[in-house]
Short mmCIF file of C-alpha atoms in Angstrom, two decimals:
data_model
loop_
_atom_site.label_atom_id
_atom_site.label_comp_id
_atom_site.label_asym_id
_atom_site.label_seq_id
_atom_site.Cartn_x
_atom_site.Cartn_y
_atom_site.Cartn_z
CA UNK A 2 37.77 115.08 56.71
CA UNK A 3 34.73 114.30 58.83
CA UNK A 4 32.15 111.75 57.25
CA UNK A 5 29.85 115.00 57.18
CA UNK A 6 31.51 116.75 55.07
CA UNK A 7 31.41 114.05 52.32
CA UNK A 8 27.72 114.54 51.15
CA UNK A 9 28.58 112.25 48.15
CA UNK A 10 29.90 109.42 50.09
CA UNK A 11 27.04 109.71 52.38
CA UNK A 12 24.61 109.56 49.60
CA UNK A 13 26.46 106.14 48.21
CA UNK A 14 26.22 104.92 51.78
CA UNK A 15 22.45 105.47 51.89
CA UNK A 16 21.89 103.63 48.61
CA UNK A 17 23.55 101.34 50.03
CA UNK A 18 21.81 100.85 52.95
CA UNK A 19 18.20 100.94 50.88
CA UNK A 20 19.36 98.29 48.78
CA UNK A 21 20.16 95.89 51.47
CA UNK A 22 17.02 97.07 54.05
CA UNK A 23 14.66 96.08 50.11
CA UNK A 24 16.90 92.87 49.30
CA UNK A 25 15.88 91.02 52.52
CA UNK A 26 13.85 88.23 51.56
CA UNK A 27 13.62 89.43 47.95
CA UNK A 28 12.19 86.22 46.79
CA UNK A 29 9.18 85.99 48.41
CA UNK A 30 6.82 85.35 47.67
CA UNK A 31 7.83 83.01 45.14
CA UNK A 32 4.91 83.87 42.44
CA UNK A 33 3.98 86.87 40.18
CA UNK A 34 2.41 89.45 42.54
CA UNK A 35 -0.12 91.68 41.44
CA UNK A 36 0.78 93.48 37.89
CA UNK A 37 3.69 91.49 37.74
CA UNK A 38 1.67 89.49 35.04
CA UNK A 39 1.42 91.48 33.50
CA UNK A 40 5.40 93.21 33.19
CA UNK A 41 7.12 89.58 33.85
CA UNK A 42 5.70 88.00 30.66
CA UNK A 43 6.27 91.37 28.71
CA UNK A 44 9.94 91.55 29.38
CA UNK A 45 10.54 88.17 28.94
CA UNK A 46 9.36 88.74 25.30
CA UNK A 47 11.42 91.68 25.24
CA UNK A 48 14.53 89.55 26.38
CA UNK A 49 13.66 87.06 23.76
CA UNK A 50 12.83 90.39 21.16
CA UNK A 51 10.02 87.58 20.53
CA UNK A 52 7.01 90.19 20.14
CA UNK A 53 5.55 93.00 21.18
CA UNK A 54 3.77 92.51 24.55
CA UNK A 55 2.15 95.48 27.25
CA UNK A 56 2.37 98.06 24.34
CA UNK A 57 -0.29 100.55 26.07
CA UNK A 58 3.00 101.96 28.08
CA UNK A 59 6.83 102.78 26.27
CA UNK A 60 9.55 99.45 26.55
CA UNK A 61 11.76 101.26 29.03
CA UNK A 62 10.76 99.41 32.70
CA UNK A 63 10.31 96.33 30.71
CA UNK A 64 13.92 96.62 29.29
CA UNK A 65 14.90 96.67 32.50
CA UNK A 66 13.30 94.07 34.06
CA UNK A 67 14.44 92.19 31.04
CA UNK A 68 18.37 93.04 32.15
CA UNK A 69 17.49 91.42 35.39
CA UNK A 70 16.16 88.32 33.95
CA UNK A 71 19.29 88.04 31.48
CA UNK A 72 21.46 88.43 34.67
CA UNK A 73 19.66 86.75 37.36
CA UNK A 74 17.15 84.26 35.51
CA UNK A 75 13.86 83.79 35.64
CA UNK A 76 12.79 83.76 39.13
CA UNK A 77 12.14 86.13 41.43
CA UNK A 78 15.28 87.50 41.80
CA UNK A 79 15.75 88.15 38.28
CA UNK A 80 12.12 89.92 38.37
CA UNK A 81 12.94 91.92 41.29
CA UNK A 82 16.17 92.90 41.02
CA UNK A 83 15.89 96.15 38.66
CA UNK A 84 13.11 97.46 40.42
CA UNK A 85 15.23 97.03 43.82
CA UNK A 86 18.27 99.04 42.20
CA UNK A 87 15.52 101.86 41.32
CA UNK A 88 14.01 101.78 44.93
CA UNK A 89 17.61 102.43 46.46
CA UNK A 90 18.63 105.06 43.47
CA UNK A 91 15.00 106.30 44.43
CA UNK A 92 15.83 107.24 48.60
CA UNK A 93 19.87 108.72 46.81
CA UNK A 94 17.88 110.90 44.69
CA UNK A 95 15.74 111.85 47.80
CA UNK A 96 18.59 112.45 49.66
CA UNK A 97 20.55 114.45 46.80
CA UNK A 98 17.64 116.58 46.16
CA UNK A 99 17.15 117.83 49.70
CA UNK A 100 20.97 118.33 50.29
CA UNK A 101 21.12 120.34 47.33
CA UNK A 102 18.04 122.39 47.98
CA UNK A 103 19.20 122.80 52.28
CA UNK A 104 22.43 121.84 52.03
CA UNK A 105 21.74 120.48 55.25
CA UNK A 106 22.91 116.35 55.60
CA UNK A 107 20.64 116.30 58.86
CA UNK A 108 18.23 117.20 56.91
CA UNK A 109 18.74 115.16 53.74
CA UNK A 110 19.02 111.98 55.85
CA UNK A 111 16.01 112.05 57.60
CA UNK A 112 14.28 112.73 53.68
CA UNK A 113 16.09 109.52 52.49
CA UNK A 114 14.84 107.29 55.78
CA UNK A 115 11.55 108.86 55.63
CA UNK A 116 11.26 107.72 51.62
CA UNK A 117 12.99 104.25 52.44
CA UNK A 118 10.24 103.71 55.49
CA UNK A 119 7.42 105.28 53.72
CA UNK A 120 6.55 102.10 52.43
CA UNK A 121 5.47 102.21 49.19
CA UNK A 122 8.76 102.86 47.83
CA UNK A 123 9.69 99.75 50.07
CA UNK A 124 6.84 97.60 48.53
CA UNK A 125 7.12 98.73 44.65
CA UNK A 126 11.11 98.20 45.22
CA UNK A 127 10.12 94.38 45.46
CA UNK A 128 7.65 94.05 42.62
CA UNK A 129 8.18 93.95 38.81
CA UNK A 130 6.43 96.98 38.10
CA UNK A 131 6.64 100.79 36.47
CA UNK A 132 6.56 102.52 39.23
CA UNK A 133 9.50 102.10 41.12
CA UNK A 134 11.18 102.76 37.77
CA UNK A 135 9.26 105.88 37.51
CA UNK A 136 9.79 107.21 41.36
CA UNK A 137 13.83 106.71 40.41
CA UNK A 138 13.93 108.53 37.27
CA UNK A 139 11.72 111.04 38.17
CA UNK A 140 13.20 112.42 41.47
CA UNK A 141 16.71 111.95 39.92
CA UNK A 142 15.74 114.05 37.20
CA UNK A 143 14.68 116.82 39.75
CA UNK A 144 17.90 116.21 42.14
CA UNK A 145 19.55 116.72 38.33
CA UNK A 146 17.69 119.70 37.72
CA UNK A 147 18.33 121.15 41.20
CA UNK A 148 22.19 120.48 40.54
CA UNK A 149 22.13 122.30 37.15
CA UNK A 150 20.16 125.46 38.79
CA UNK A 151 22.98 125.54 41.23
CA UNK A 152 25.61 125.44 39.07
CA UNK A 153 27.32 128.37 37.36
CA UNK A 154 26.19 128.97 34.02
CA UNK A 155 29.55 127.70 32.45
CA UNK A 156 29.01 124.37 34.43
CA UNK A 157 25.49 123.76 33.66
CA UNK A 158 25.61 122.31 30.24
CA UNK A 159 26.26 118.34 30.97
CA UNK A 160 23.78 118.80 34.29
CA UNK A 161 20.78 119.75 32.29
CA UNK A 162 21.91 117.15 29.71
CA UNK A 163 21.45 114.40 32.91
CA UNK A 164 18.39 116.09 33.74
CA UNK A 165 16.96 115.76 30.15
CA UNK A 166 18.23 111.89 30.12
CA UNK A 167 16.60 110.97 33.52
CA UNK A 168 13.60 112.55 32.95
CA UNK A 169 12.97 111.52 29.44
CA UNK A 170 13.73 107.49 30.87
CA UNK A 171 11.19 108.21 32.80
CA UNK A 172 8.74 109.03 30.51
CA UNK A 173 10.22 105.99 29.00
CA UNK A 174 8.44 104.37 31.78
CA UNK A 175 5.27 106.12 31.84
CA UNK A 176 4.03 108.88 30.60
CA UNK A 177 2.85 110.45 33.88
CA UNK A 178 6.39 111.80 34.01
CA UNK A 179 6.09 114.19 31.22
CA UNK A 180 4.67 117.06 33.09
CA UNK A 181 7.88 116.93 34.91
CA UNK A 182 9.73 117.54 31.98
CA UNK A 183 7.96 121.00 31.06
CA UNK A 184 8.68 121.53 35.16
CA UNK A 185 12.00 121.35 34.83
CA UNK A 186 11.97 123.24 31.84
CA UNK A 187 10.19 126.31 33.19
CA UNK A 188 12.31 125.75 36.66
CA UNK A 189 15.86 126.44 34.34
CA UNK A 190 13.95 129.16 32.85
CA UNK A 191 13.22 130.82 35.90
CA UNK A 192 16.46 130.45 37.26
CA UNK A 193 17.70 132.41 34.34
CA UNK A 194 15.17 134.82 34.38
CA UNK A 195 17.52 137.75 33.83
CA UNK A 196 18.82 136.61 31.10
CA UNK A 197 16.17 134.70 29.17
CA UNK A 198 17.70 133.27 25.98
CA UNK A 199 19.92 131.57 28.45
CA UNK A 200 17.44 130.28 29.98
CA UNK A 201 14.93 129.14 27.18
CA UNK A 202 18.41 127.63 25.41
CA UNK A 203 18.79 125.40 28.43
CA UNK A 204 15.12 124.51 28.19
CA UNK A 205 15.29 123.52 24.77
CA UNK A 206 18.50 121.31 25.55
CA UNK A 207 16.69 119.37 28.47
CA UNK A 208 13.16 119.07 26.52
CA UNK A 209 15.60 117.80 23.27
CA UNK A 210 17.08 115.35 25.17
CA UNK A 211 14.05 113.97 27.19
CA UNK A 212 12.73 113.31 23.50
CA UNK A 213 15.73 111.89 22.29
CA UNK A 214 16.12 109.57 24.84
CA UNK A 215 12.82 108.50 24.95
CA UNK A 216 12.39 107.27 21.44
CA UNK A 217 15.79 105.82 21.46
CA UNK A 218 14.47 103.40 24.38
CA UNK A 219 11.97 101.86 21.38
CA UNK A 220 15.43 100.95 19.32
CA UNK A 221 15.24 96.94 20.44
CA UNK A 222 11.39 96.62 19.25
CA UNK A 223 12.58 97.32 15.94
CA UNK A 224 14.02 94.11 15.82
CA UNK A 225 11.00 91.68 16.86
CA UNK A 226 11.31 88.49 15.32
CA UNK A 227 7.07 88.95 15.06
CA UNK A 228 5.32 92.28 14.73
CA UNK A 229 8.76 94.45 14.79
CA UNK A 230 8.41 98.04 15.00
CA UNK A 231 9.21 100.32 12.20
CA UNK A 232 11.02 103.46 12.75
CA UNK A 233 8.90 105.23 10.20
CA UNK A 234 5.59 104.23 12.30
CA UNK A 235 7.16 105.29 15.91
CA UNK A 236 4.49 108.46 15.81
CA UNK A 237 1.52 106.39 14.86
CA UNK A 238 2.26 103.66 17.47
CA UNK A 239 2.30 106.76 20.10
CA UNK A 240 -1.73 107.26 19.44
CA UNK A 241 -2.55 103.39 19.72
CA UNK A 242 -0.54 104.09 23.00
CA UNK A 243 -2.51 107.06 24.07
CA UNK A 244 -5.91 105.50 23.06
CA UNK A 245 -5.11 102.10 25.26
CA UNK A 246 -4.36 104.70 28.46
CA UNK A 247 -7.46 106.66 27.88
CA UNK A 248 -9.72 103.32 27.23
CA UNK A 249 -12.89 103.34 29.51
CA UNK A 250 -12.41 100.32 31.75
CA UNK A 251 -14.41 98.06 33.73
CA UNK A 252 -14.86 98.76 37.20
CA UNK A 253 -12.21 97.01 39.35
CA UNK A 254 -12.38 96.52 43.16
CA UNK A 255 -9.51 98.50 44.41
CA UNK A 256 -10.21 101.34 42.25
CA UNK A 257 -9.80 104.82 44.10
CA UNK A 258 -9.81 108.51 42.95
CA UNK A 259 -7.09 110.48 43.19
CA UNK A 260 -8.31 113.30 46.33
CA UNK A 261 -8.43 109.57 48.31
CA UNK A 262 -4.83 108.81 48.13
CA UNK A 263 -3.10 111.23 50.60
CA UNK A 264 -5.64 109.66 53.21
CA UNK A 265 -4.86 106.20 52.36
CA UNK A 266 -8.32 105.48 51.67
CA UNK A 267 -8.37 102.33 49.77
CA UNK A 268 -4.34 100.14 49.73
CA UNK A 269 -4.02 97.54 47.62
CA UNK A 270 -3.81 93.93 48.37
CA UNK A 271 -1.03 93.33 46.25
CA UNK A 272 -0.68 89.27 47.27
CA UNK A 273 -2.41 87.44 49.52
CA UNK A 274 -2.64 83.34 49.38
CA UNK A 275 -0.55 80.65 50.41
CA UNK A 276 3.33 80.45 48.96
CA UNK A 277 6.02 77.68 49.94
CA UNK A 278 3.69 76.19 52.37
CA UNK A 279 2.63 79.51 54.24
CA UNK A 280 -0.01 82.12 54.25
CA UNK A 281 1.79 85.55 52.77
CA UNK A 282 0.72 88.90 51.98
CA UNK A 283 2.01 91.86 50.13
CA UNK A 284 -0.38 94.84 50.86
CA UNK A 285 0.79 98.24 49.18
CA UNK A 286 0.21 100.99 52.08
CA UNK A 287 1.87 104.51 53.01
CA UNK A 288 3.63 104.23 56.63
CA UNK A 289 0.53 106.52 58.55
CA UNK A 290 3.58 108.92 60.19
CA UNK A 291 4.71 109.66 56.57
CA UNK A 292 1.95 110.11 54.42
CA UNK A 293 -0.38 111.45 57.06
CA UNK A 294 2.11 113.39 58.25
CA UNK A 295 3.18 115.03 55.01
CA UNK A 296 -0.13 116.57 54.99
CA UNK A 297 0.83 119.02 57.97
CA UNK A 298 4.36 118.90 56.19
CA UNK A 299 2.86 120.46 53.28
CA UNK A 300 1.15 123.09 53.96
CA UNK A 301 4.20 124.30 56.56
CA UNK A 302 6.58 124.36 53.68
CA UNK A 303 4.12 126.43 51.54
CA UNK A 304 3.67 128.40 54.12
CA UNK A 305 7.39 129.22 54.84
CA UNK A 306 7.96 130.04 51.25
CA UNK A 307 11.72 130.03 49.92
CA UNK A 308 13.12 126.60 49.42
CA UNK A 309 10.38 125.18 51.82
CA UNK A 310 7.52 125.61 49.03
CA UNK A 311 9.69 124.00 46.11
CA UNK A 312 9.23 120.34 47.89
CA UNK A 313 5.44 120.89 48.94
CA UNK A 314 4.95 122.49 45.58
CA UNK A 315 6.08 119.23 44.07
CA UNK A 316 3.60 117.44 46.04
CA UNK A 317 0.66 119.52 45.09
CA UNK A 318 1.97 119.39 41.60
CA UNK A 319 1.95 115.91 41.81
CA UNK A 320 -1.71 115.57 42.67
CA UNK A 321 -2.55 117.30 40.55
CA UNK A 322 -1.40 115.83 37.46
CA UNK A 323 -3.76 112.98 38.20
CA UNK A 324 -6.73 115.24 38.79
CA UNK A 325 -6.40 116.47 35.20
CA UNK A 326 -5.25 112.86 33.42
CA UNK A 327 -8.19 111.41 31.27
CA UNK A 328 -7.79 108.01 32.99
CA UNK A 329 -11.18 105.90 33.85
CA UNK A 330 -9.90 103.91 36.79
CA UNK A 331 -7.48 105.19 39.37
CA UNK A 332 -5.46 103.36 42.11
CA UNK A 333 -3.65 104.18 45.17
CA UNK A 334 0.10 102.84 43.09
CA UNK A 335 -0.17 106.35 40.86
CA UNK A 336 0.05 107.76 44.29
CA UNK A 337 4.19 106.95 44.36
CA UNK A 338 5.41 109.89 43.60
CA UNK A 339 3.35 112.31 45.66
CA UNK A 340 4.55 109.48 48.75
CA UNK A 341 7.90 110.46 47.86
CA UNK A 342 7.62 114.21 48.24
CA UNK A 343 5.25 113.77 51.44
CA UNK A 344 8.40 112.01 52.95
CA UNK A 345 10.68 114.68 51.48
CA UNK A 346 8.31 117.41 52.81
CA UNK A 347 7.92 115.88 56.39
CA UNK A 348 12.07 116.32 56.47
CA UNK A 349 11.97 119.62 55.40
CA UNK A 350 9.16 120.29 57.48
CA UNK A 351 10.51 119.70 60.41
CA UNK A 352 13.59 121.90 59.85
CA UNK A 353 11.72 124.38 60.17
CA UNK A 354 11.16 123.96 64.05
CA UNK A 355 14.10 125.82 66.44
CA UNK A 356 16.72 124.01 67.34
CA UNK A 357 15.60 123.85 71.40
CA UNK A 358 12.32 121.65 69.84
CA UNK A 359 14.58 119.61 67.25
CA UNK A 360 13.72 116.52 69.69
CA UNK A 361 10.52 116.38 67.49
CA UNK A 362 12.51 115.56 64.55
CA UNK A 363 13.98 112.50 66.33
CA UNK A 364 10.94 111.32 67.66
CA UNK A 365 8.93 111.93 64.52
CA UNK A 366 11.43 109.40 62.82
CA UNK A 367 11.15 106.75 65.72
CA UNK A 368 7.25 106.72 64.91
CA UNK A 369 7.92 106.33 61.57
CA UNK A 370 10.31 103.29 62.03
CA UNK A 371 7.83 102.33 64.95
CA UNK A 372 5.20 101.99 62.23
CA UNK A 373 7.33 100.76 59.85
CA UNK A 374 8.20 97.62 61.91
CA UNK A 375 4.83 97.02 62.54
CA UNK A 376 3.70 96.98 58.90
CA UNK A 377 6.52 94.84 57.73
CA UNK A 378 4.98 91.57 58.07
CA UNK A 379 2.26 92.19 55.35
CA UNK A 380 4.22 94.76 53.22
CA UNK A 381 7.35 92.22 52.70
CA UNK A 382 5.51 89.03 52.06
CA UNK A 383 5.76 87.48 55.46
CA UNK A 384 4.69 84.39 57.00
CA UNK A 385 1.40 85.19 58.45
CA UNK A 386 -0.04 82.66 61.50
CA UNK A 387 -3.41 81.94 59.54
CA UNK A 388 -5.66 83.31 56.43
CA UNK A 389 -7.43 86.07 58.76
CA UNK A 390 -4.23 87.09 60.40
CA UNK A 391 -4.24 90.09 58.28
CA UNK A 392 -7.26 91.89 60.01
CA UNK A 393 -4.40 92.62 62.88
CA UNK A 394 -3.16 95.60 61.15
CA UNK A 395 -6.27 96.37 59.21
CA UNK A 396 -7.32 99.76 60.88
CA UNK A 397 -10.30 101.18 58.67
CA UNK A 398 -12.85 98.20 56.91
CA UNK A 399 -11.84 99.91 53.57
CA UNK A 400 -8.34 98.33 53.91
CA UNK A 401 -9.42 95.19 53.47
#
């Protein structure tokens, strides 16, 4: 049997490959990088079950980042080594979900490079935060959704049950991924839209589960030695939660809005200062083919309809959520997701051309990697020559 017939092995094989293209130089820089200290200091307290620590958002990343401390220590391994296991699960689930939607490997490949080299799943990969937590649970949810749509209705039980258990971790993570739990609702209900019940039944299963899961990730603050929580006040702490997301905050320097982030308006600085002896940086920006490119991408796939318009639908969909979230301050990081279907859309995008112009496809992906290459010095923490080498790559003043 020909490797391209074995979409599962090739899917383990690109996980792979993500995990080893992230690991490189996972250490560096050596210090907590951006909201890392914010997520470093509240896992170890969770490792500990010392007190409650980062309570505006549910324990689930922090767990995690706490299993990679138990495992690896406290360094930056052990803080990075979780997230990097989501970034690679992250570009399987891309894959996955475009293979199941096409069933097309050419076509799921070049959506699993394009979210490995999009960049932002590169750089949150390599950081103790939520959001490459998020991006993994999220579009493995939808891959898991996708599968259960597929399936016949005999088979579709324990794939909506996955569904419901990725998606609610992710809400675990953040709450942002709630809408996508109602999405995937309505998506199962539509698929069974000639026979209803059916439908609505696996709805209720998936939404039962997300819930279930999520509250069972607040089982190991129950036993705090300081401040535990108490299963009868699990509701209660959900409003302080809600009212420390919807606080009015200062103003902060790289704040953005959300109509700025698919034009990569205002990146982050996620790092930048000397570490072991060098100048580094760590500056969280979309590869320009990808993102910029996912905005033709888009509107092509809408435009074809069918299959095409479920991955720029997600996109929109994505955007969207933020336009309507009651949050004071935005930043380009609540972008992730969105990056993730712009580099799913720009593969399915370009399937659309004939096969005598498929050279575009190919030479879309070399600018990509082109770009990629270029940015890697200042999105992997690099040794830079001197403290204004960063204005090389800085293209627009409001990168800086």
């Amino acid at each position: 049997m020909r490797l391209a017939d074995r979409p599962r092995l090739i899917c383990l094989i690109v996980a792979a490959a993500a995990a080893l293209l992230f690991a490189l130089h996972l250490d560096r820089p050596g210090k907590l990088v951006f909201d890392e200290v914010h997520y470093v200091p509240a896992a170890r307290a969770m490792l500990a079950l010392d007190h409650p620590a980062n309570t505006e958002h549910p324990p689930l990343a922090k767990e995690l980042i706490a299993v990679g401390l138990g495992v690896f220590g406290d360094n930056p391994i052990g803080w990075r080594a979780m997230p990097l296991l989501a970034g690679a699960a992250t570009v399987a689930a891309g894959f996955a979900f475009l293979f199941l939607l096409f069933g097309s490997v050419r076509t799921a490949l070049f959506g699993a490079l394009f979210v490995a080299i999009n960049q932002t799943v590169f750089v949150q990969a390599r950081v103790a935060m939520l959001d490459g937590f998020l991006g993994a649970f999220v579009t493995g949810g939808l891959a898991a959704t996708l599968w259960a749509a597929r399936a016949t209705p005999g088979a579709r039980g324990w794939r909506v049950a996955l569904a419901g258990l990725l998606l609610g971790a992710g809400v675990a993570v953040k709450w942002a991924a709630a809408p996508y739990v109602a999405l995937a609702c309505l998506a199962l209900v539509a698929v069974e839209r000639r026979r209803p019940v059916a439908g609505l039944a696996m709805a209720v299963r998936l939404g039962l589960i997300a819930i279930a899961v999520y509250f069972a990730t607040f089982m190991p603050t129950f036993f705090y030695t300081y401040d535990p929580v108490r299963p009868a006040t699990l509701l209660t702490l959900q409003q302080r939660m809600f009212d420390a997301q919807t606080q009015i905050l200062q103003a902060h320097p790289y704040q953005s809005d959300w109509w700025s982030w698919p034009l990569m308006l205002r990146p982050i600085w996620y790092f930048y200062e000397a570490d072991a002896g060098v100048q580094r940086g760590v500056l969280l920006i979309g590869n320009p083919a990808v993102m910029w490119g996912g905005l033709v991408a888009v509107p092509a796939c809408l435009w074809a309809r069918g299959r095409h318009a479920i991955v720029g639908g997600l996109w929109v969909f994505s955007l969207l959520i933020w336009a309507a979230i009651p949050k004071s301050l935005g930043f380009y990081y609540y972008y992730h997701l969105s990056g993730i279907f712009a580099a799913l859309a720009c593969a399915a995008g370009l399937s659309l051309l004939p096969p005598r112009l498929r050279w575009i496809e190919v030479g879309f992906a070399a600018l990509a990697v082109a770009l990629f290459v270029y940015f890697y010095p200042i999105i992997s923490g690099g040794a830079l020559s001197d403290p204004q080498d960063f204005n090389r790559w800085m293209w627009f003043d409001s990168w800086r």
